[in-house]
Amino acid sequence: MTHVSAASPFATYDDVQSHLDRLGMFHMDLGLGRMERVLDALSLAAPPFTVAQVVGTNGKGSTSTFLAAIGTAHGLRTGLYTSPHFVTPRERIRIDGSMLAANQWPGLANRVMAAGGEALTYFEFLTVLCLLAFREADVQLAVLEAGLGGAHDATTAVAADVVCVTPIGLDHQAVLGPTIAAIAADKAGALRPGVPAVTAPQPADAMNELRAAADACGATLHEADDVARLPAKAELGLAGPHQRTNALVALAAWTTLATANDWESHEDAVHRGLAEAWIPGRLQWVERPAAEPYDADGADETDAPVAPKAPGMPDMPARLVIDGAHNAHGLVALRAALADQCARPAVVIFSCLADKDLAAVAEEVRRIAGDAPVLVPTIRNNARAARGEDLATLLGPAARAVPDMAAALAEATALAPQGPVLLCGSLYLLGEFFTLRPDCLESRGAGGTCEVPAEHSNRSPGTSPDTSPGAPPAASSATHPDDAPETPPGPPHSGN
């Protein structure tokens, strides 16, 4: 039996989870000093593996997932660190696609504490733990998704070999600044002297800040499409036109790292990695599942959190589409992605945190919903959540507040038992759904389809006809899919 002591406070995974709960997921304390001290004590400031850091507003989780999948497809032992989680913190730390086994957490956490980890915040603690786990597992490539910003993010305390910048938009203005330029300046704080960076297409103000920061610190900054080209027939494991931008940034980062490390890069492995990349909550189609046992925090090393509906699980419509679009930028991308699949929601469930531009968000949700009813729960146990009543008022007469996610699912099922029901907004809202229905976490439904008349059969794959029954307005034909805005991922302190 393992005993808890002052020197080794964690005997089980649950002990580590309790410590994280005490720290509080949303507690922020800007500054890299704590991270630097602990990393130095563990000799992790410059890890013995290649590091790719991913910063930006939207698309960080998807870009990180694409890059890790490409590395794995090339035979590299690969670590992936993303946030937030839906059901268990174990989702944040993966090695070769599998969650870090629960029985490994106590020993790693004790070593973090012995190195001064008692001073770390929630996100900092997990960042150090993940780096320690990656070193113990002898990973060759680690992909680290930043949390909030760049200049003060815990992942910026770690030496990086490439920095990826996903599309930058207005979000977290209360922390990062009120303008695109201010937000970009903070994210540009992740750029390092002599370290290459690759960026997605950016608004002019954001690109100006990135270029100025790169010049000032001696980083090399390249636009992703100057470094790599996405294979024309590449199939992506993540759906939506906007994912082509995420995949391109990941491929540009891979190309940069492969050149620097003399890694061989093979077209078939690139294709396989892009096709196998997948992360929940990104245009994820969920069907009423039948599956296998799910133990969120069990000590097993399997990664199949799916199960038959247990007593107490709420009912759900036959089909849902789930996406973490929580700001106006991401919701625009979601609308284009739904149009691309000719999918019109019969009901929308939406909620977000109160620190968003709620008027702009409400406008985009109305465009997505059309004349469909919108159900607005208040995100539970989250001091930063917007009140469902307030959001419903902004969303207009088709919207109404409901007490919680369970109530939203019950009402959506009654209104549209066959769906499709769109569940979108904060990743913390999605986390409530997956906590209620953990059997759905890894569900990969077929998605929407467009019925194409014979005369249009020669159109390019992935495009939708100008008019499709039940489809929302399609994205402008003048807009290339690579120029579409991003569907956001969820950093732990970003308030997604």
Coordinates of C-alpha atoms in Angstrom, one line a residue:
M1 CA 0.0 0.0 0.0
T2 CA 1.2 3.5 -0.9
H3 CA 1.0 6.0 2.0
V4 CA 0.6 9.7 1.8
S5 CA 3.3 11.8 3.6
A6 CA 4.4 15.4 3.6
A7 CA 7.2 14.5 1.2
S8 CA 4.8 12.5 -1.1
P9 CA 1.3 14.0 -0.7
F10 CA -0.3 12.0 -3.5
A11 CA -1.0 8.3 -3.2
T12 CA -3.7 8.0 -5.9
Y13 CA -5.0 9.8 -9.0
D14 CA -7.9 11.0 -6.9
D15 CA -5.4 12.7 -4.5
V16 CA -4.0 14.6 -7.5
Q17 CA -7.5 15.5 -8.7
S18 CA -8.4 16.8 -5.3
H19 CA -5.3 19.0 -5.3
L20 CA -6.2 20.4 -8.7
D21 CA -9.7 21.1 -7.5
R22 CA -8.3 23.1 -4.6
L23 CA -6.2 25.1 -6.9
G24 CA -9.2 26.1 -9.0
M25 CA -9.2 25.8 -12.8
F26 CA -9.8 29.5 -13.3
H27 CA -7.2 31.0 -10.9
M28 CA -4.7 33.1 -12.8
D29 CA -1.5 34.6 -11.5
L30 CA 0.4 36.1 -14.4
G31 CA 4.2 35.8 -14.6
L32 CA 6.6 33.0 -15.5
G33 CA 8.8 33.1 -12.4
R34 CA 7.1 30.2 -10.7
M35 CA 7.3 28.0 -13.8
E36 CA 10.9 28.9 -14.4
R37 CA 11.9 27.9 -10.9
V38 CA 10.2 24.6 -11.0
L39 CA 11.4 23.7 -14.5
D40 CA 14.9 24.6 -13.5
A41 CA 14.7 22.3 -10.5
L42 CA 13.5 19.5 -12.7
S43 CA 16.0 20.2 -15.6
L44 CA 13.0 20.8 -17.9
A45 CA 13.5 24.4 -19.0
A46 CA 15.1 23.0 -22.1
P47 CA 13.6 19.5 -22.5
P48 CA 15.5 16.6 -24.2
F49 CA 12.8 16.4 -26.9
T50 CA 11.6 18.7 -29.7
V51 CA 8.9 21.1 -28.6
A52 CA 6.2 22.8 -30.8
Q53 CA 4.2 25.5 -29.0
V54 CA 0.8 26.5 -30.4
V55 CA -0.7 29.9 -29.6
G56 CA -3.6 31.9 -31.1
T57 CA -7.2 32.6 -30.5
N58 CA -9.1 29.9 -32.4
G59 CA -7.9 26.6 -33.8
K60 CA -5.1 25.8 -31.2
G61 CA -6.5 22.4 -30.2
S62 CA -7.1 21.3 -33.7
T63 CA -3.8 22.5 -35.0
S64 CA -2.0 20.7 -32.1
T65 CA -3.9 17.5 -32.8
F66 CA -3.0 17.6 -36.5
L67 CA 0.7 18.2 -35.7
A68 CA 0.8 15.4 -33.2
A69 CA -0.9 13.0 -35.5
I70 CA 1.5 13.7 -38.3
G71 CA 4.4 13.1 -35.9
T72 CA 2.9 9.8 -34.8
A73 CA 2.3 8.7 -38.4
H74 CA 6.0 9.2 -39.1
G75 CA 6.8 6.8 -36.2
L76 CA 7.9 9.4 -33.7
R77 CA 6.9 8.9 -30.0
T78 CA 4.7 12.0 -29.6
G79 CA 3.3 13.8 -26.6
L80 CA 0.2 16.1 -26.9
Y81 CA -0.9 18.6 -24.3
T82 CA -4.2 20.3 -24.8
S83 CA -6.9 21.9 -22.7
P84 CA -9.4 22.1 -21.2
H85 CA -10.8 18.6 -20.6
F86 CA -14.4 17.5 -20.8
V87 CA -14.6 14.7 -18.2
T88 CA -11.2 14.1 -16.7
P89 CA -7.9 16.0 -16.7
R90 CA -6.3 12.8 -18.1
E91 CA -7.6 14.0 -21.5
R92 CA -5.1 16.8 -21.5
I93 CA -2.0 14.6 -21.6
R94 CA -1.6 12.0 -24.3
I95 CA 1.3 10.0 -25.5
D96 CA 1.0 8.4 -29.0
G97 CA -2.7 9.2 -28.8
S98 CA -3.4 7.5 -25.4
M99 CA -4.3 9.3 -22.2
L100 CA -1.6 9.2 -19.5
A101 CA -2.5 6.2 -17.3
A102 CA -4.0 7.3 -14.0
N103 CA -1.6 5.2 -12.0
Q104 CA 1.3 7.3 -13.3
W105 CA -0.1 10.6 -12.0
P106 CA 0.7 10.4 -8.3
G107 CA 4.4 9.7 -8.7
L108 CA 4.8 12.5 -11.3
A109 CA 2.7 14.9 -9.1
N110 CA 4.9 14.2 -6.1
R111 CA 8.0 15.0 -8.1
V112 CA 6.4 18.3 -9.2
M113 CA 5.6 19.2 -5.6
A114 CA 9.1 18.3 -4.4
A115 CA 10.5 20.8 -7.0
G116 CA 8.4 23.7 -5.6
G117 CA 5.1 22.8 -7.3
E118 CA 3.0 23.9 -4.3
A119 CA 3.3 27.5 -5.6
L120 CA 2.0 26.6 -9.1
T121 CA -1.5 27.4 -10.5
Y122 CA -3.8 24.7 -11.9
F123 CA -2.5 25.1 -15.5
E124 CA 1.1 25.5 -14.4
F125 CA 1.0 22.3 -12.4
L126 CA -0.4 20.3 -15.2
T127 CA 2.1 21.8 -17.7
V128 CA 5.0 20.7 -15.6
L129 CA 3.5 17.3 -14.9
C130 CA 3.0 16.8 -18.6
L131 CA 6.6 17.7 -19.5
L132 CA 7.8 15.4 -16.8
A133 CA 5.6 12.6 -18.2
F134 CA 6.9 13.2 -21.7
R135 CA 10.5 13.0 -20.5
E136 CA 9.8 9.8 -18.6
A137 CA 8.2 8.3 -21.7
D138 CA 11.1 9.3 -24.0
V139 CA 8.9 11.2 -26.4
Q140 CA 10.7 12.7 -29.4
L141 CA 8.1 15.4 -30.3
A142 CA 5.9 17.3 -27.8
V143 CA 3.1 19.5 -28.9
L144 CA 2.0 22.1 -26.3
E145 CA -1.2 24.0 -26.7
A146 CA -1.0 27.4 -24.9
G147 CA -3.7 28.5 -22.5
L148 CA -4.2 32.2 -22.5
G149 CA -2.2 34.6 -24.6
G150 CA 1.5 33.9 -25.1
A151 CA 3.8 36.3 -23.2
H152 CA 2.7 35.0 -19.7
D153 CA 1.5 31.6 -20.6
A154 CA 3.0 28.6 -18.7
T155 CA 4.0 26.9 -22.0
T156 CA 6.2 29.9 -22.9
A157 CA 8.5 29.1 -20.0
V158 CA 9.6 26.0 -21.9
A159 CA 12.2 26.2 -24.7
A160 CA 10.5 25.7 -28.1
D161 CA 11.8 24.6 -31.5
V162 CA 8.9 26.1 -33.4
V163 CA 6.0 28.4 -32.5
C164 CA 2.7 28.0 -34.4
V165 CA 0.3 30.9 -34.5
T166 CA -3.3 30.1 -35.3
P167 CA -5.8 32.8 -36.4
I168 CA -6.1 35.7 -33.9
G169 CA -9.4 37.3 -33.1
L170 CA -11.2 39.3 -30.4
D171 CA -11.5 37.2 -27.2
H172 CA -10.5 37.6 -23.6
Q173 CA -10.2 41.4 -24.1
A174 CA -10.4 42.0 -20.3
V175 CA -7.1 40.2 -19.9
L176 CA -5.3 40.6 -23.2
G177 CA -6.5 44.0 -24.4
P178 CA -9.4 45.5 -26.2
T179 CA -8.1 45.3 -29.8
I180 CA -6.8 42.8 -32.3
A181 CA -3.4 44.5 -32.1
A182 CA -3.3 44.3 -28.3
I183 CA -4.3 40.6 -28.3
A184 CA -1.7 39.8 -31.1
A185 CA 1.0 41.6 -29.2
D186 CA 0.4 39.4 -26.1
K187 CA 0.4 36.2 -28.2
A188 CA 3.5 37.4 -30.0
G189 CA 5.2 37.3 -26.6
A190 CA 5.7 33.6 -27.3
L191 CA 8.1 34.2 -30.1
R192 CA 11.7 33.4 -29.2
P193 CA 15.1 34.6 -30.5
G194 CA 16.3 32.4 -33.3
V195 CA 13.2 30.1 -33.1
P196 CA 11.2 29.8 -36.3
A197 CA 7.5 30.6 -36.2
V198 CA 4.7 29.7 -38.7
T199 CA 1.4 31.6 -38.8
A200 CA -2.0 31.2 -40.3
P201 CA -3.4 34.1 -42.3
Q202 CA -4.1 37.0 -39.9
P203 CA -5.9 40.3 -39.8
A204 CA -3.5 43.1 -40.9
D205 CA -3.2 44.5 -37.4
A206 CA -2.4 41.1 -36.0
M207 CA 0.2 40.3 -38.7
N208 CA 1.9 43.7 -38.1
E209 CA 2.3 42.9 -34.4
L210 CA 3.7 39.5 -35.1
R211 CA 6.2 40.8 -37.6
A212 CA 7.3 43.6 -35.3
A213 CA 7.8 41.2 -32.4
A214 CA 9.7 38.7 -34.6
D215 CA 12.0 41.5 -35.8
A216 CA 12.5 42.7 -32.3
C217 CA 13.5 39.4 -30.8
G218 CA 15.2 37.8 -33.8
A219 CA 12.7 35.1 -34.6
T220 CA 12.0 34.0 -38.1
L221 CA 8.3 34.3 -39.0
H222 CA 6.8 32.6 -42.1
E223 CA 3.2 32.4 -43.3
A224 CA 2.2 28.7 -43.4
D225 CA 1.5 28.6 -47.1
D226 CA 5.0 29.9 -47.8
V227 CA 6.4 26.8 -46.0
A228 CA 4.0 24.0 -47.0
R229 CA 1.1 23.1 -49.2
L230 CA -1.8 21.0 -48.1
P231 CA -2.1 18.0 -50.4
A232 CA -5.1 18.7 -52.7
K233 CA -6.7 15.4 -52.0
A234 CA -5.9 15.3 -48.3
E235 CA -8.7 13.9 -46.2
L236 CA -8.9 15.5 -42.8
G237 CA -10.0 13.7 -39.6
L238 CA -11.6 17.0 -38.4
A239 CA -14.6 18.3 -40.4
G240 CA -15.2 21.8 -41.7
P241 CA -13.6 24.0 -44.3
H242 CA -11.8 26.0 -41.5
Q243 CA -9.8 22.9 -40.6
R244 CA -7.8 23.2 -43.8
T245 CA -6.1 26.3 -42.2
N246 CA -5.4 24.4 -39.0
A247 CA -4.0 21.4 -40.9
L248 CA -1.8 23.7 -43.1
V249 CA -0.3 25.4 -40.0
A250 CA 0.4 22.0 -38.5
L251 CA 2.0 20.8 -41.8
A252 CA 4.2 23.9 -42.0
A253 CA 5.4 23.3 -38.4
W254 CA 6.1 19.7 -39.3
T255 CA 8.0 20.7 -42.4
T256 CA 10.1 23.1 -40.3
L257 CA 10.9 20.6 -37.6
A258 CA 11.6 17.8 -40.0
T259 CA 14.2 20.0 -41.8
A260 CA 15.8 21.1 -38.6
N261 CA 16.0 17.6 -37.1
D262 CA 16.8 15.7 -40.3
W263 CA 13.6 13.7 -39.9
E264 CA 12.4 12.1 -43.1
S265 CA 9.0 13.3 -44.2
H266 CA 6.8 11.0 -46.3
E267 CA 3.7 12.1 -48.2
D268 CA 1.8 8.9 -47.3
A269 CA 2.5 9.5 -43.5
V270 CA 1.4 13.1 -43.9
H271 CA -1.9 11.9 -45.5
R272 CA -2.4 9.3 -42.8
G273 CA -1.7 11.8 -39.9
L274 CA -4.1 14.4 -41.3
A275 CA -6.8 11.7 -41.8
E276 CA -6.4 10.2 -38.3
A277 CA -6.3 13.5 -36.4
W278 CA -9.4 13.8 -34.2
I279 CA -10.4 15.7 -31.1
P280 CA -13.9 15.9 -29.4
G281 CA -16.1 18.9 -29.6
R282 CA -15.0 20.1 -33.1
L283 CA -17.9 19.7 -35.4
Q284 CA -18.5 16.3 -33.8
W285 CA -21.5 14.4 -34.8
V286 CA -22.9 12.3 -32.0
E287 CA -25.5 9.6 -32.4
R288 CA -27.3 7.6 -29.7
P289 CA -24.4 5.3 -28.9
A290 CA -24.0 1.7 -28.0
A291 CA -20.6 0.9 -26.7
E292 CA -18.2 -0.2 -24.0
P293 CA -17.5 0.5 -20.4
Y294 CA -16.2 4.0 -19.5
D295 CA -14.1 4.6 -16.5
A296 CA -13.1 8.3 -16.6
D297 CA -10.3 8.0 -14.1
G298 CA -9.5 4.3 -14.0
A299 CA -6.0 3.0 -14.0
D300 CA -6.4 1.3 -17.3
E301 CA -4.3 2.6 -20.2
T302 CA -7.1 2.2 -22.8
D303 CA -8.7 5.3 -24.3
A304 CA -12.2 4.2 -25.1
P305 CA -14.6 6.3 -22.9
V306 CA -17.9 5.0 -24.3
A307 CA -20.6 3.1 -22.6
P308 CA -24.3 2.1 -22.8
K309 CA -26.7 4.5 -21.3
A310 CA -26.7 4.0 -17.6
P311 CA -29.6 4.7 -15.2
G312 CA -29.7 8.4 -14.5
M313 CA -28.2 9.4 -17.9
P314 CA -30.4 12.0 -19.6
D315 CA -32.1 11.2 -22.8
M316 CA -30.8 12.9 -26.0
P317 CA -32.0 13.3 -29.6
A318 CA -31.0 10.8 -32.2
R319 CA -28.4 13.1 -33.6
L320 CA -26.4 16.0 -32.3
V321 CA -23.6 18.1 -33.8
I322 CA -21.3 19.5 -31.1
D323 CA -18.8 22.3 -31.5
G324 CA -16.9 24.6 -29.2
A325 CA -17.5 27.8 -31.1
H326 CA -17.9 30.4 -28.3
N327 CA -16.8 33.7 -29.8
A328 CA -18.0 35.5 -32.9
H329 CA -15.0 34.5 -35.0
G330 CA -15.5 30.8 -34.2
L331 CA -19.3 31.0 -34.8
V332 CA -18.8 32.4 -38.3
A333 CA -16.6 29.4 -39.0
L334 CA -19.2 27.0 -37.5
R335 CA -21.9 28.5 -39.8
A336 CA -19.8 28.0 -42.9
A337 CA -19.0 24.4 -41.8
L338 CA -22.7 23.6 -41.3
A339 CA -23.4 25.0 -44.7
D340 CA -20.6 22.9 -46.1
Q341 CA -22.4 19.8 -44.8
C342 CA -25.9 21.1 -45.7
A343 CA -26.9 20.7 -42.0
R344 CA -29.6 22.8 -40.6
P345 CA -30.2 22.4 -36.8
A346 CA -33.8 21.7 -35.7
V347 CA -32.8 23.1 -32.2
V348 CA -29.8 24.9 -30.9
I349 CA -28.4 24.6 -27.4
F350 CA -26.0 27.4 -26.6
S351 CA -24.3 29.1 -23.7
C352 CA -21.0 30.8 -23.0
L353 CA -19.0 32.7 -20.4
A354 CA -19.8 36.3 -19.6
D355 CA -16.5 37.7 -20.7
K356 CA -17.3 37.5 -24.4
D357 CA -18.6 40.2 -26.7
L358 CA -22.1 38.9 -26.1
A359 CA -23.9 41.1 -28.6
A360 CA -21.6 39.9 -31.4
V361 CA -21.9 36.3 -30.2
A362 CA -25.7 36.6 -30.1
E363 CA -25.9 37.9 -33.6
E364 CA -23.9 34.9 -35.0
V365 CA -26.0 32.4 -33.0
R366 CA -29.2 33.9 -34.5
R367 CA -27.7 33.5 -38.0
I368 CA -26.9 29.8 -37.3
A369 CA -30.3 29.1 -35.7
G370 CA -32.5 30.7 -38.3
D371 CA -36.0 30.1 -37.1
A372 CA -35.0 27.1 -34.9
P373 CA -35.6 27.4 -31.1
V374 CA -32.5 28.2 -29.0
L375 CA -32.2 26.7 -25.5
V376 CA -29.9 28.6 -23.2
P377 CA -28.7 26.9 -20.0
T378 CA -26.4 28.6 -17.5
I379 CA -23.1 26.8 -17.2
R380 CA -23.0 25.2 -13.8
N381 CA -20.3 25.7 -11.1
N382 CA -18.6 28.4 -13.1
A383 CA -18.4 31.9 -11.6
R384 CA -17.6 33.4 -15.0
A385 CA -20.7 31.9 -16.8
A386 CA -23.2 34.2 -18.4
R387 CA -26.7 33.9 -17.0
G388 CA -29.0 31.9 -19.3
E389 CA -31.7 34.5 -18.8
D390 CA -29.4 37.3 -20.0
L391 CA -28.2 35.4 -23.0
A392 CA -31.8 34.4 -24.0
T393 CA -32.8 38.1 -23.9
L394 CA -29.9 39.0 -26.2
L395 CA -30.7 36.1 -28.6
G396 CA -34.3 37.2 -29.1
P397 CA -37.8 35.7 -29.0
A398 CA -36.8 32.3 -30.4
A399 CA -34.5 31.8 -27.3
R400 CA -35.5 30.7 -23.8
A401 CA -33.4 30.0 -20.7
V402 CA -33.5 26.5 -19.2
P403 CA -32.1 25.5 -15.8
D404 CA -29.2 23.3 -16.9
M405 CA -27.8 21.0 -19.6
A406 CA -30.0 18.1 -18.5
A407 CA -33.1 20.3 -19.0
A408 CA -31.8 21.5 -22.3
L409 CA -31.4 17.9 -23.5
A410 CA -34.8 16.9 -22.3
E411 CA -36.5 19.8 -24.1
A412 CA -34.4 19.4 -27.3
T413 CA -35.4 15.7 -27.4
A414 CA -39.1 16.6 -27.0
L415 CA -38.8 19.2 -29.7
A416 CA -36.7 17.3 -32.2
P417 CA -36.4 13.6 -31.2
Q418 CA -34.5 12.8 -34.4
G419 CA -32.4 15.9 -34.5
P420 CA -30.2 17.3 -35.6
V421 CA -29.7 19.3 -32.5
L422 CA -26.7 21.7 -32.4
L423 CA -24.9 22.0 -29.1
C424 CA -22.3 24.8 -29.3
G425 CA -20.6 27.4 -27.2
S426 CA -18.2 27.2 -24.3
L427 CA -16.1 24.0 -24.0
Y428 CA -17.2 24.1 -20.4
L429 CA -20.8 23.7 -21.6
L430 CA -19.7 20.8 -23.8
G431 CA -18.0 19.4 -20.7
E432 CA -21.3 19.3 -18.9
F433 CA -22.8 17.3 -21.7
F434 CA -20.0 14.8 -21.8
T435 CA -20.1 14.5 -18.0
L436 CA -23.8 13.6 -18.3
R437 CA -23.2 11.4 -21.3
P438 CA -19.6 10.1 -21.2
D439 CA -20.7 7.4 -23.6
C440 CA -20.6 10.1 -26.3
L441 CA -17.1 11.5 -25.8
E442 CA -15.5 9.5 -28.5
S443 CA -18.5 9.3 -30.8
R444 CA -17.7 9.9 -34.4
G445 CA -21.0 10.1 -36.3
A446 CA -21.2 10.4 -40.0
G447 CA -22.1 14.1 -40.2
G448 CA -24.3 15.9 -42.6
T449 CA -24.4 15.2 -46.3
C450 CA -25.4 17.3 -49.3
E451 CA -27.7 15.7 -51.9
V452 CA -26.0 16.7 -55.2
P453 CA -28.1 16.7 -58.4
A454 CA -26.5 14.7 -61.3
E455 CA -25.7 17.9 -63.2
H456 CA -23.5 19.0 -60.3
S457 CA -21.7 15.7 -59.9
N458 CA -18.4 17.1 -61.1
R459 CA -18.2 19.7 -58.4
S460 CA -15.2 19.6 -56.1
P461 CA -15.5 17.4 -53.0
G462 CA -16.5 19.2 -49.9
T463 CA -18.5 22.0 -51.6
S464 CA -22.2 22.3 -51.4
P465 CA -24.7 23.2 -54.1
D466 CA -26.0 26.8 -54.1
T467 CA -29.4 25.6 -53.0
S468 CA -30.0 22.5 -50.9
P469 CA -33.2 21.6 -49.1
G470 CA -32.9 22.5 -45.5
A471 CA -29.5 24.0 -45.8
P472 CA -28.4 27.3 -44.3
P473 CA -26.8 29.9 -46.6
A474 CA -23.6 28.7 -48.0
A475 CA -20.3 30.5 -47.6
S476 CA -19.4 32.8 -50.4
S477 CA -17.9 31.1 -53.5
A478 CA -15.3 33.7 -53.6
T479 CA -13.9 32.6 -50.2
H480 CA -11.3 29.8 -50.3
P481 CA -11.7 27.3 -47.5
D482 CA -8.2 28.1 -46.3
D483 CA -9.3 31.6 -45.6
A484 CA -12.2 30.6 -43.4
P485 CA -12.1 31.6 -39.7
E486 CA -11.4 29.0 -37.1
T487 CA -13.5 26.9 -34.7
P488 CA -12.0 27.5 -31.3
P489 CA -10.4 25.1 -29.0
G490 CA -10.4 25.5 -25.2
P491 CA -7.5 26.7 -23.1
P492 CA -8.0 26.3 -19.4
H493 CA -7.7 30.0 -18.5
S494 CA -9.1 31.3 -21.7
G495 CA -12.7 31.2 -20.5
N496 CA -13.9 29.1 -23.4

